[in-house]
Coordinates of N, CA, C and O in Angstrom, one line a residue:
M1 N -22.5 4.0 12.2 CA -21.6 4.4 11.1 C -21.9 4.6 9.8 O -23.1 3.8 8.9
D2 N -21.7 5.8 8.9 CA -21.7 6.0 7.9 C -21.4 5.0 6.7 O -20.5 4.3 6.7
R3 N -22.2 4.7 5.7 CA -21.4 4.2 4.4 C -20.5 4.4 4.0 O -19.9 5.6 3.3
I4 N -19.1 3.4 3.7 CA -18.1 4.2 3.3 C -18.0 4.2 1.8 O -18.9 4.3 0.7
S5 N -17.1 5.3 1.2 CA -17.0 5.6 -0.5 C -16.6 4.6 -1.0 O -16.2 3.7 -0.6
W6 N -16.8 4.6 -2.3 CA -16.6 3.5 -3.3 C -14.7 3.4 -3.3 O -14.1 2.4 -3.1
N7 N -14.1 4.9 -2.9 CA -12.8 4.7 -3.1 C -12.2 3.8 -1.9 O -11.3 3.6 -1.7
Q8 N -13.3 4.4 -0.8 CA -12.4 4.0 0.6 C -12.6 2.3 0.4 O -11.7 1.3 0.9
Y9 N -13.6 1.6 -0.1 CA -14.3 0.6 -0.4 C -13.0 -0.2 -1.4 O -12.2 -1.5 -0.8
F10 N -12.6 0.4 -2.5 CA -11.6 -0.6 -3.1 C -10.1 -0.3 -2.6 O -9.7 -1.2 -2.6
M11 N -9.9 0.8 -1.6 CA -8.9 0.5 -1.6 C -8.4 0.0 -0.1 O -7.3 -0.8 0.1
A12 N -9.7 -0.6 0.1 CA -9.5 -1.5 1.4 C -9.5 -2.6 1.1 O -8.8 -3.6 1.5
Q13 N -10.0 -3.4 -0.3 CA -9.6 -4.6 -0.9 C -8.3 -4.4 -1.2 O -7.8 -5.7 -1.2
S14 N -7.5 -3.3 -1.5 CA -6.0 -3.7 -2.1 C -5.3 -4.1 -0.9 O -4.4 -4.5 -0.8
T15 N -5.9 -2.9 0.1 CA -5.3 -3.4 1.6 C -5.2 -4.9 1.8 O -4.2 -5.3 2.4
L16 N -6.3 -5.3 1.9 CA -6.6 -6.9 2.1 C -5.9 -7.4 1.2 O -5.2 -8.8 2.1
L17 N -5.7 -7.0 0.2 CA -4.9 -8.1 -1.0 C -3.8 -7.9 -0.8 O -2.6 -8.8 -0.4
A18 N -3.0 -7.0 0.1 CA -1.4 -6.5 0.4 C -1.2 -7.9 1.4 O -0.1 -8.3 1.8
M19 N -1.9 -7.8 1.8 CA -1.8 -9.1 3.7 C -1.7 -10.3 3.0 O -1.2 -11.2 3.5
R20 N -1.9 -10.7 1.6 CA -1.3 -11.9 0.8 C -0.2 -11.9 0.4 O 0.6 -13.3 -0.1
S21 N 0.7 -10.9 0.7 CA 2.1 -10.5 -0.3 C 3.2 -11.9 0.6 O 3.1 -11.8 1.7
T22 N 3.9 -11.9 -0.5 CA 4.8 -13.0 0.3 C 6.4 -12.4 0.3 O 7.4 -13.0 0.5
C23 N 6.4 -11.2 0.2 CA 7.5 -10.2 0.2 C 7.6 -9.5 1.5 O 7.1 -9.2 1.9
E24 N 8.9 -9.7 1.6 CA 9.4 -9.1 3.4 C 9.4 -7.5 3.2 O 9.8 -7.0 4.7
R25 N 9.4 -7.1 2.1 CA 10.4 -5.4 1.8 C 9.0 -4.8 2.0 O 9.2 -3.6 2.8
L26 N 8.1 -5.1 1.3 CA 7.1 -3.9 1.3 C 5.8 -5.0 1.0 O 5.9 -5.7 -0.2
K27 N 4.7 -4.9 1.5 CA 3.3 -5.7 1.3 C 2.5 -4.7 0.5 O 2.3 -3.4 1.1
V28 N 2.1 -5.1 -1.1 CA 1.1 -4.2 -1.9 C 0.3 -5.2 -2.2 O 0.4 -6.5 -2.8
G29 N -0.8 -4.2 -2.3 CA -1.9 -4.8 -3.0 C -2.9 -3.7 -4.0 O -2.4 -3.1 -4.0
A30 N -3.3 -4.7 -5.2 CA -3.8 -3.9 -6.0 C -5.1 -4.4 -6.7 O -5.4 -5.4 -6.7
T31 N -6.2 -3.7 -6.8 CA -7.7 -3.7 -7.5 C -7.8 -3.2 -8.7 O -7.8 -1.8 -8.8
I32 N -7.9 -3.8 -9.7 CA -8.5 -3.1 -11.0 C -9.8 -3.0 -11.1 O -10.5 -3.9 -10.8
V33 N -10.4 -1.6 -11.3 CA -12.5 -1.7 -11.2 C -12.7 -1.0 -12.3 O -11.9 -0.2 -12.9
R34 N -13.6 -1.7 -13.0 CA -14.6 -0.9 -13.9 C -15.9 -0.9 -13.7 O -16.1 -1.5 -13.3
D35 N -16.3 0.2 -13.7 CA -17.9 0.9 -13.3 C -18.1 0.3 -12.1 O -19.3 -0.9 -11.8
K36 N -17.6 0.1 -10.9 CA -17.5 0.1 -10.2 C -17.7 -1.3 -9.4 O -18.4 -1.7 -8.3
R37 N -17.1 -2.0 -10.2 CA -17.3 -3.3 -10.4 C -15.6 -4.0 -10.0 O -15.0 -3.8 -11.2
I38 N -15.1 -5.0 -9.8 CA -13.6 -5.3 -9.1 C -13.5 -6.5 -10.4 O -14.6 -7.1 -10.3
I39 N -12.7 -6.2 -11.0 CA -12.3 -7.0 -12.2 C -11.0 -7.9 -12.1 O -10.8 -9.1 -12.8
A40 N -10.4 -7.6 -11.0 CA -9.1 -8.2 -11.3 C -8.7 -7.7 -9.7 O -8.6 -6.4 -9.1
G41 N -7.4 -8.5 -8.9 CA -7.0 -8.3 -8.0 C -5.3 -8.7 -7.9 O -5.0 -9.8 -8.5
G42 N -4.4 -8.4 -7.3 CA -3.2 -8.8 -7.4 C -2.1 -8.4 -5.9 O -2.8 -6.9 -5.5
Y43 N -1.2 -9.1 -5.5 CA -0.4 -8.6 -4.6 C 1.1 -9.3 -5.1 O 1.1 -9.8 -6.2
N44 N 2.0 -8.4 -4.5 CA 3.8 -8.3 -4.7 C 3.7 -10.2 -4.2 O 3.5 -10.2 -2.7
G45 N 4.3 -10.8 -5.4 CA 4.8 -11.9 -4.5 C 5.6 -12.8 -5.4 O 5.6 -12.6 -7.4
S46 N 5.7 -13.7 -5.5 CA 6.6 -14.8 -6.5 C 6.0 -15.5 -7.7 O 4.5 -15.7 -7.6
I47 N 6.7 -16.2 -8.3 CA 5.6 -16.6 -9.8 C 5.2 -17.9 -8.9 O 5.6 -18.1 -8.2
S48 N 3.9 -18.2 -9.8 CA 3.5 -19.4 -9.3 C 4.2 -21.0 -9.2 O 4.8 -20.7 -10.3
G49 N 4.4 -21.3 -8.5 CA 5.4 -22.5 -7.4 C 6.6 -21.9 -7.3 O 7.6 -23.0 -7.4
G50 N 6.7 -20.8 -7.2 CA 8.1 -20.2 -7.2 C 8.3 -20.3 -5.8 O 7.8 -20.2 -5.0
E51 N 9.9 -19.8 -5.2 CA 10.3 -19.8 -3.9 C 9.6 -18.2 -3.9 O 9.6 -17.4 -4.5
H52 N 9.4 -18.1 -2.3 CA 8.9 -17.0 -1.8 C 9.8 -16.3 -0.7 O 10.7 -17.1 -0.2
C53 N 10.2 -15.0 -1.1 CA 10.8 -14.0 -0.1 C 10.5 -14.6 1.5 O 11.5 -14.9 2.2
L54 N 9.3 -14.9 1.8 CA 9.1 -15.3 3.2 C 9.7 -16.3 3.4 O 9.7 -16.7 4.7
D55 N 10.1 -17.4 2.8 CA 10.7 -18.8 2.9 C 12.0 -18.5 2.6 O 12.9 -18.9 3.4
E56 N 12.8 -17.9 1.7 CA 13.8 -17.5 1.2 C 14.8 -16.8 1.1 O 15.8 -16.3 1.1
G57 N 14.1 -15.5 1.8 CA 14.6 -14.2 1.8 C 14.2 -13.4 0.5 O 14.3 -13.9 -0.6
C58 N 14.5 -12.3 0.4 CA 13.9 -11.4 -0.5 C 15.2 -11.9 -1.3 O 16.9 -11.7 -0.6
Y59 N 15.4 -11.3 -2.7 CA 16.8 -11.7 -3.6 C 16.3 -10.0 -4.2 O 16.2 -9.6 -5.4
V60 N 17.8 -9.4 -3.8 CA 17.8 -7.7 -3.9 C 19.0 -8.0 -5.0 O 19.9 -8.4 -4.7
I61 N 18.9 -7.2 -6.0 CA 19.2 -6.5 -6.9 C 19.3 -5.3 -6.9 O 18.5 -4.5 -7.6
D62 N 20.4 -4.4 -7.1 CA 20.5 -2.9 -7.2 C 19.1 -2.3 -6.2 O 18.7 -1.6 -7.2
G63 N 19.0 -2.5 -5.3 CA 18.4 -2.4 -4.4 C 16.7 -2.4 -4.7 O 16.0 -2.4 -3.6
H64 N 16.4 -3.6 -5.4 CA 15.3 -3.9 -5.8 C 14.9 -5.3 -5.2 O 15.9 -6.5 -6.0
C65 N 13.8 -6.4 -5.2 CA 13.6 -7.7 -4.8 C 13.3 -7.9 -6.0 O 12.0 -7.6 -6.8
V66 N 14.2 -8.6 -6.7 CA 13.5 -9.5 -8.2 C 12.8 -10.9 -8.2 O 12.5 -11.3 -9.1
R67 N 12.8 -11.1 -7.1 CA 12.0 -12.3 -7.0 C 10.4 -11.9 -7.3 O 9.7 -13.1 -7.6
T68 N 10.0 -11.1 -6.6 CA 8.4 -10.6 -6.9 C 7.9 -10.1 -8.0 O 8.6 -9.5 -8.8
V69 N 7.0 -10.6 -8.1 CA 6.0 -9.9 -9.3 C 5.0 -8.6 -8.5 O 4.4 -9.1 -7.5
H70 N 4.9 -7.3 -8.8 CA 4.6 -6.9 -8.0 C 3.2 -6.8 -8.0 O 2.4 -7.3 -9.1
A71 N 2.3 -6.2 -7.6 CA 0.8 -6.4 -7.5 C 0.0 -5.9 -8.4 O -0.8 -6.5 -8.9
E72 N 0.6 -4.7 -9.0 CA 0.2 -4.0 -10.1 C 0.0 -5.1 -11.6 O -1.1 -5.3 -12.3
M73 N 1.1 -5.5 -11.5 CA 1.5 -6.6 -12.5 C 0.8 -7.7 -12.3 O 0.3 -8.5 -13.3
N74 N 0.4 -8.4 -11.4 CA -0.4 -9.7 -11.2 C -1.8 -9.0 -11.5 O -2.4 -10.2 -12.1
A75 N -2.3 -8.0 -11.1 CA -3.8 -7.7 -11.3 C -3.8 -7.6 -12.8 O -4.6 -8.6 -13.6
L76 N -2.9 -6.7 -13.7 CA -3.1 -6.7 -15.1 C -2.9 -8.1 -15.5 O -3.6 -8.4 -16.9
L77 N -2.0 -8.9 -15.1 CA -1.5 -10.6 -16.1 C -2.9 -11.4 -15.5 O -3.2 -12.2 -16.3
Q78 N -3.7 -11.2 -14.4 CA -4.9 -11.7 -14.4 C -5.8 -11.6 -15.4 O -6.5 -12.1 -15.8
C79 N -6.0 -10.3 -15.4 CA -7.0 -9.6 -16.8 C -6.6 -10.2 -18.0 O -7.2 -11.1 -18.5
A80 N -5.4 -10.7 -18.2 CA -4.8 -10.7 -19.6 C -5.0 -12.3 -19.4 O -5.6 -13.3 -20.2
K81 N -4.9 -13.3 -18.3 CA -4.7 -14.6 -18.3 C -6.3 -14.9 -18.9 O -6.5 -15.9 -19.4
F82 N -7.7 -13.9 -17.9 CA -8.7 -14.3 -18.4 C -9.6 -13.6 -19.3 O -11.0 -14.0 -19.5
G83 N -8.7 -12.9 -20.1 CA -9.7 -12.3 -21.2 C -10.2 -11.5 -20.6 O -11.4 -10.8 -21.2
V84 N -10.3 -10.3 -19.9 CA -10.9 -8.9 -19.1 C -10.4 -8.1 -19.5 O -9.1 -7.6 -19.4
A85 N -11.2 -7.3 -20.2 CA -10.6 -6.0 -20.7 C -10.3 -4.9 -19.8 O -11.0 -4.6 -18.4
T86 N -8.8 -4.1 -19.8 CA -8.7 -3.2 -18.5 C -8.6 -1.5 -19.6 O -8.4 -0.7 -18.5
E87 N -9.1 -1.7 -20.7 CA -8.9 0.1 -21.5 C -10.5 0.2 -20.3 O -11.3 0.0 -20.3
N88 N -10.1 1.7 -20.1 CA -10.6 2.6 -19.4 C -11.6 2.3 -18.1 O -12.0 2.8 -17.0
A89 N -10.4 1.0 -17.2 CA -10.4 0.8 -15.8 C -9.9 2.0 -15.0 O -9.1 2.7 -15.5
E90 N -10.0 1.7 -13.7 CA -9.4 2.1 -12.5 C -8.4 1.2 -11.6 O -8.7 0.4 -12.1
I91 N -7.6 1.7 -11.3 CA -6.6 0.8 -10.4 C -6.5 1.4 -9.0 O -6.1 2.7 -9.2
Y92 N -6.8 0.8 -8.0 CA -6.4 1.2 -6.7 C -4.9 0.2 -6.1 O -5.5 -0.8 -6.1
V93 N -4.3 1.1 -5.9 CA -2.9 0.6 -5.3 C -2.7 1.2 -3.9 O -2.6 2.3 -3.5
T94 N -2.1 0.0 -3.0 CA -1.8 0.4 -1.8 C -0.8 1.8 -1.1 O -0.3 2.4 -1.0
H95 N 0.4 1.4 -2.9 CA 1.4 2.4 -2.6 C 1.3 3.0 -4.2 O 1.1 2.4 -5.2
F96 N 2.1 4.3 -4.6 CA 2.5 4.9 -5.5 C 3.1 4.1 -6.2 O 4.1 3.2 -6.1
P97 N 2.4 3.5 -7.7 CA 3.5 2.7 -8.6 C 4.7 2.6 -8.9 O 4.8 4.1 -9.2
C98 N 5.4 1.9 -9.2 CA 7.0 1.8 -9.5 C 6.8 2.4 -10.8 O 5.9 2.0 -11.7
L99 N 8.0 2.7 -11.2 CA 8.1 3.1 -13.1 C 7.7 2.0 -13.7 O 7.0 2.2 -14.9
Q100 N 8.2 0.8 -13.9 CA 7.9 -0.3 -14.7 C 6.2 -0.8 -14.5 O 5.7 -0.9 -15.6
C101 N 5.8 -0.4 -13.1 CA 4.2 -1.0 -13.2 C 3.3 0.3 -14.0 O 2.4 0.4 -14.5
C102 N 3.8 1.7 -14.1 CA 3.2 3.0 -14.2 C 3.4 2.8 -15.8 O 2.2 2.6 -16.8
K103 N 4.6 2.3 -16.6 CA 4.5 2.0 -18.0 C 3.4 0.9 -18.3 O 2.1 1.3 -19.2
S104 N 3.0 -0.1 -17.7 CA 2.2 -1.5 -17.9 C 0.9 -1.0 -17.8 O -0.3 -0.9 -18.5
I105 N 0.8 0.2 -16.6 CA -0.6 0.8 -16.2 C -1.0 1.5 -17.7 O -2.2 1.2 -18.1
V106 N 0.0 2.2 -18.1 CA -0.5 3.3 -19.2 C -0.7 2.4 -20.3 O -1.7 2.8 -21.0
Q107 N 0.2 1.3 -20.8 CA -0.6 0.3 -21.5 C -1.2 -0.4 -21.6 O -2.2 -0.7 -22.9
A108 N -1.8 -0.8 -20.7 CA -3.4 -1.4 -20.2 C -4.7 -0.7 -20.6 O -5.4 -1.3 -20.6
G109 N -4.3 0.8 -20.6 CA -5.1 1.7 -20.9 C -6.2 2.1 -19.7 O -7.3 2.5 -19.7
I110 N -5.3 1.9 -18.6 CA -6.3 2.4 -17.6 C -6.0 3.9 -17.2 O -5.3 4.5 -17.8
K111 N -7.3 4.2 -16.6 CA -7.5 5.8 -17.0 C -7.3 6.4 -15.6 O -6.7 7.6 -15.4
K112 N -7.4 6.0 -14.5 CA -7.1 6.5 -13.2 C -6.3 5.7 -12.3 O -6.6 4.6 -12.4
V113 N -5.1 6.2 -11.3 CA -4.9 5.2 -10.4 C -5.0 5.9 -9.2 O -4.5 7.4 -9.1
Y114 N -5.7 5.4 -8.1 CA -5.8 5.7 -7.1 C -4.6 4.8 -6.0 O -4.1 3.7 -6.2
Y115 N -3.7 5.8 -4.9 CA -3.2 5.3 -4.4 C -3.0 5.8 -2.6 O -3.6 6.4 -2.8
A116 N -3.0 4.7 -2.0 CA -2.9 5.2 -0.1 C -1.9 5.6 -0.1 O -2.1 6.2 1.2
K117 N -0.6 5.4 -0.4 CA 0.6 6.1 0.4 C 1.7 6.4 -1.1 O 1.8 5.7 -1.9
D118 N 2.0 7.4 -0.7 CA 3.4 7.9 -1.6 C 4.7 6.8 -1.2 O 4.6 6.4 0.0
Y119 N 5.3 6.2 -2.2 CA 6.3 5.2 -2.5 C 7.3 5.6 -3.4 O 7.1 5.0 -4.6
K120 N 8.3 6.3 -3.0 CA 9.5 6.5 -4.0 C 8.8 7.1 -5.3 O 9.3 6.7 -6.4
N121 N 8.0 8.0 -5.7 CA 7.2 8.5 -6.8 C 8.2 8.7 -7.5 O 8.7 9.8 -7.6
H122 N 8.5 8.2 -8.5 CA 9.6 8.6 -9.7 C 8.8 9.5 -10.6 O 7.7 9.5 -11.2
P123 N 9.8 10.4 -10.6 CA 9.2 11.7 -11.2 C 8.8 11.3 -13.0 O 7.8 11.6 -13.2
Y124 N 9.6 10.4 -13.2 CA 9.7 9.9 -14.8 C 8.0 9.0 -14.9 O 7.1 9.5 -15.8
A125 N 7.8 8.6 -14.0 CA 6.1 8.2 -13.8 C 5.4 8.8 -13.5 O 4.3 8.5 -14.6
I126 N 5.1 10.3 -13.0 CA 4.4 11.2 -12.8 C 4.3 11.9 -14.3 O 3.4 12.0 -14.4
Q127 N 5.4 11.8 -15.0 CA 5.5 12.5 -16.0 C 4.6 11.4 -17.0 O 3.9 12.1 -18.0
L128 N 5.1 10.4 -17.3 CA 4.6 9.6 -17.9 C 3.3 9.4 -17.8 O 1.9 9.5 -18.5
F129 N 2.3 9.5 -16.4 CA 1.1 9.3 -16.2 C 0.5 10.8 -17.0 O -0.6 10.5 -17.5
K130 N 0.7 11.8 -16.7 CA 0.4 12.9 -17.1 C 0.3 13.3 -18.5 O -0.8 13.2 -19.2
Q131 N 1.4 12.6 -19.3 CA 1.5 12.5 -20.7 C 0.4 11.7 -21.2 O 0.0 12.1 -22.4
A132 N 0.1 10.6 -20.8 CA -0.7 9.8 -21.3 C -2.3 9.9 -20.8 O -2.8 9.2 -21.1
G133 N -2.4 11.0 -20.2 CA -4.0 11.6 -19.5 C -4.5 10.8 -18.6 O -5.5 10.6 -18.1
V134 N -3.3 9.5 -18.0 CA -3.8 8.7 -16.6 C -4.0 9.7 -15.4 O -2.7 10.3 -15.1
Q135 N -5.1 9.9 -14.8 CA -5.0 10.7 -13.6 C -4.4 10.0 -12.2 O -5.0 8.9 -12.3
T136 N -4.0 10.6 -11.3 CA -3.5 10.1 -10.0 C -4.0 10.7 -9.2 O -4.3 12.0 -9.0
E137 N -4.6 10.0 -8.2 CA -5.3 10.3 -6.9 C -5.2 9.7 -5.4 O -4.7 8.5 -5.4
L138 N -4.4 10.2 -4.9 CA -4.0 9.8 -3.1 C -5.5 9.6 -2.3 O -6.1 10.5 -2.4
V139 N -5.5 8.5 -1.9 CA -7.1 8.0 -1.4 C -6.2 7.5 0.3 O -5.9 5.9 0.2
R140 N -6.4 8.2 1.2 CA -5.9 7.6 2.5 C -7.3 6.8 2.9 O -8.3 7.4 3.0
L141 N -6.6 5.4 3.5 CA -8.0 4.7 4.4 C -8.2 5.8 5.7 O -7.5 5.8 6.2
E142 N -9.6 5.6 6.1 CA -9.8 6.2 7.2 C -9.9 5.2 8.6 O -10.0 4.0 7.9
E143 N -9.9 5.8 9.6 CA -9.9 4.9 10.8 C -10.8 4.1 10.8 O -11.0 3.0 11.7
H144 N -12.1 4.5 10.5 CA -13.0 3.5 10.9 C -13.8 2.4 10.6 O -14.3 1.4 10.8
Y145 N -12.7 2.1 9.7 CA -12.6 0.3 9.7 C -12.0 -0.4 10.8 O -12.5 -1.4 10.8
D146 N -11.6 0.3 11.8 CA -11.3 -0.2 13.2 C -11.3 0.8 14.0 O -10.7 1.7 14.3
L147 N -12.7 0.5 14.9 CA -13.2 1.5 15.3 C -12.4 1.9 16.6 O -12.7 3.0 17.2
T148 N -11.5 0.8 17.3 CA -10.7 1.1 18.3 C -9.5 1.6 18.0 O -8.5 1.8 18.6
S149 N -9.3 2.0 16.3 CA -7.8 2.2 15.8 C -7.4 3.5 16.7 O -5.9 3.7 17.3
K150 N -7.8 4.6 16.6 CA -7.7 5.9 17.7 C -7.4 5.6 18.9 O -6.5 5.9 19.2
S151 N -8.5 4.7 19.6 CA -7.9 4.7 21.2 C -6.8 3.7 21.4 O -6.0 3.9 22.2
K152 N -6.5 2.8 20.5 CA -5.4 2.1 20.5 C -4.0 2.9 20.5 O -3.1 2.9 21.2
R153 N -3.8 3.8 19.3 CA -2.8 4.8 19.1 C -2.5 5.7 20.1 O -1.5 5.8 20.4
D154 N -3.6 6.4 20.8 CA -3.7 7.5 21.9 C -2.9 6.6 22.9 O -2.5 6.9 23.4
L155 N -3.3 5.3 23.5 CA -3.4 4.8 24.4 C -1.7 4.3 24.2 O -0.8 4.6 25.3
S156 N -1.2 4.2 23.0 CA 0.1 3.5 23.1 C 1.2 4.8 23.0 O 2.3 4.7 23.9
S157 N 0.7 6.1 22.6 CA 1.3 7.1 22.4 C 1.4 7.6 24.4 O 2.8 8.4 24.6
K158 N 0.5 7.6 24.7 CA 0.5 7.9 26.5 C 1.7 6.9 27.3 O 2.2 7.3 28.0
M159 N 1.4 5.6 26.7 CA 2.2 4.7 27.5 C 3.8 5.2 26.6 O 4.5 5.2 28.2
L160 N 4.2 5.5 25.9 CA 5.5 6.0 25.3 C 6.0 7.3 26.6 O 6.8 6.9 26.9
H161 N 4.8 8.4 26.3 CA 5.2 9.6 27.2 C 5.5 8.8 28.5 O 6.1 9.3 29.2
E162 N 4.7 8.2 29.3 CA 4.7 7.5 30.7 C 6.3 6.9 30.9 O 6.7 7.3 31.7
L163 N 6.7 6.2 30.3 CA 8.0 5.5 30.3 C 9.1 6.3 30.4 O 9.8 6.3 30.6
R164 N 8.8 7.3 29.4 CA 10.1 8.5 29.0 C 10.0 9.1 30.5 O 11.3 9.7 31.1
K165 N 8.6 9.6 31.4 CA 8.9 10.2 32.3 C 9.3 9.1 33.6 O 10.2 10.2 34.3
L166 N 9.1 8.0 33.5 CA 9.9 7.4 34.3 C 11.0 6.7 34.1 O 11.8 6.1 35.0
G167 N 11.8 7.1 33.4 CA 13.4 7.1 33.3 C 13.7 6.1 32.0 O 14.8 5.7 32.7
A168 N 12.8 5.4 31.3 CA 13.2 4.4 30.8 C 14.4 4.8 29.8 O 14.8 5.5 29.2
S169 N 15.2 3.6 29.3 CA 16.5 3.7 28.7 C 15.9 4.5 27.3 O 15.0 4.2 26.7
E170 N 16.6 5.6 26.8 CA 16.4 5.7 25.3 C 16.6 4.9 24.3 O 16.1 4.4 23.4
E171 N 17.5 3.7 24.9 CA 17.8 2.6 23.8 C 16.1 1.9 23.6 O 15.9 1.5 22.5
K172 N 16.0 1.5 24.9 CA 14.7 0.9 24.9 C 13.6 1.5 24.0 O 12.5 1.4 23.4
L173 N 13.4 3.3 24.9 CA 12.2 3.9 24.1 C 12.6 4.1 22.5 O 11.3 3.8 22.1
S174 N 13.9 4.0 22.2 CA 13.7 4.4 20.6 C 13.2 2.7 19.8 O 12.4 2.9 18.5
E175 N 13.5 2.0 20.4 CA 13.2 0.5 19.9 C 11.5 0.4 19.7 O 10.8 -0.2 19.0
F176 N 10.3 0.8 20.8 CA 9.2 1.1 21.3 C 8.7 2.1 20.1 O 7.8 1.7 19.6
E177 N 9.3 3.1 20.1 CA 8.9 4.3 19.2 C 8.9 3.7 17.9 O 7.7 4.2 16.9
Q178 N 10.1 3.1 17.6 CA 9.9 2.3 15.8 C 9.1 1.4 15.7 O 8.1 1.4 14.6
D179 N 8.7 0.4 16.7 CA 7.6 -0.3 16.6 C 6.3 0.7 16.6 O 5.5 -0.1 16.0
Y180 N 5.9 1.5 17.2 CA 5.2 2.1 17.4 C 4.7 3.0 15.7 O 3.6 2.6 15.3
E181 N 6.2 3.6 15.5 CA 5.9 4.3 13.9 C 5.2 3.0 13.0 O 4.5 3.3 11.8
R182 N 5.7 1.9 13.1 CA 5.8 0.7 12.1 C 4.3 0.2 12.2 O 3.7 0.3 11.3
I183 N 3.6 0.2 13.1 CA 2.4 -0.1 13.6 C 1.5 0.8 12.9 O 0.3 0.4 12.4
Y184 N 1.7 2.1 13.1 CA 0.4 3.2 12.9 C 1.1 3.7 11.7 O 0.3 4.6 11.6
E185 N 2.4 4.0 11.3 CA 2.6 4.5 10.0 C 2.5 5.7 10.2 O 2.1 6.5 9.3
L186 N 3.2 6.5 11.3 CA 3.0 7.9 11.4 C 4.4 8.5 11.3 O 5.4 8.4 11.5
E187 N 3.9 9.8 11.3 CA 5.4 10.7 11.3 C 5.7 10.7 12.6 O 5.1 10.5 13.7
K188 N 7.5 10.2 13.4 CA 7.5 10.5 14.4 C 7.0 11.7 15.4 O 7.0 12.9 14.8
E189 N 6.1 11.5 16.2 CA 5.5 12.5 17.2 C 6.4 12.8 18.4 O 6.8 11.6 19.0
P190 N 6.5 13.8 19.0 CA 6.9 14.3 20.3 C 6.2 13.5 21.4 O 4.9 13.6 21.3
Y191 N 7.1 12.8 22.2 CA 6.2 12.2 23.5 C 6.7 12.7 24.8 O 7.6 12.8 25.1

């Protein structure tokens, strides 16, 4: 196997951080990097010692969970807490930053935002990033992190196709297809 790129390495770190998230709605991870060195990381979760969405459910107001501190903010706050400069650093985030995180990223002097997935990319956030000279780049994680990933996806797809041919109910197939999409985060494919 070839050596992975720096972008893939840092995005994999953010993906790993996202697995620590305590929010049930969306798991996000962020890694701040300067000179190819990780200086901070964060995930979306409740304040230290606070109630977690996993335990109490999400606290949603106007379509947003207000219980959590976003991953980008947690990473930036970690830098502030320990006196680590963020000027000219880069941030790797599993999802495109929200408008509030965008403003914090700009104010922190981050020069580039790498993200693995588009997520409600707010037009004003995009405008602010451009205005501040903050570059953004989509970095999709490659499948070679799980050498069996493609094989698993192909087998699952084949099984769904066979279930349809065997006359499985549309209700059950729909349920399986939703699970398939959730697991593999793909666009719906015809089976």
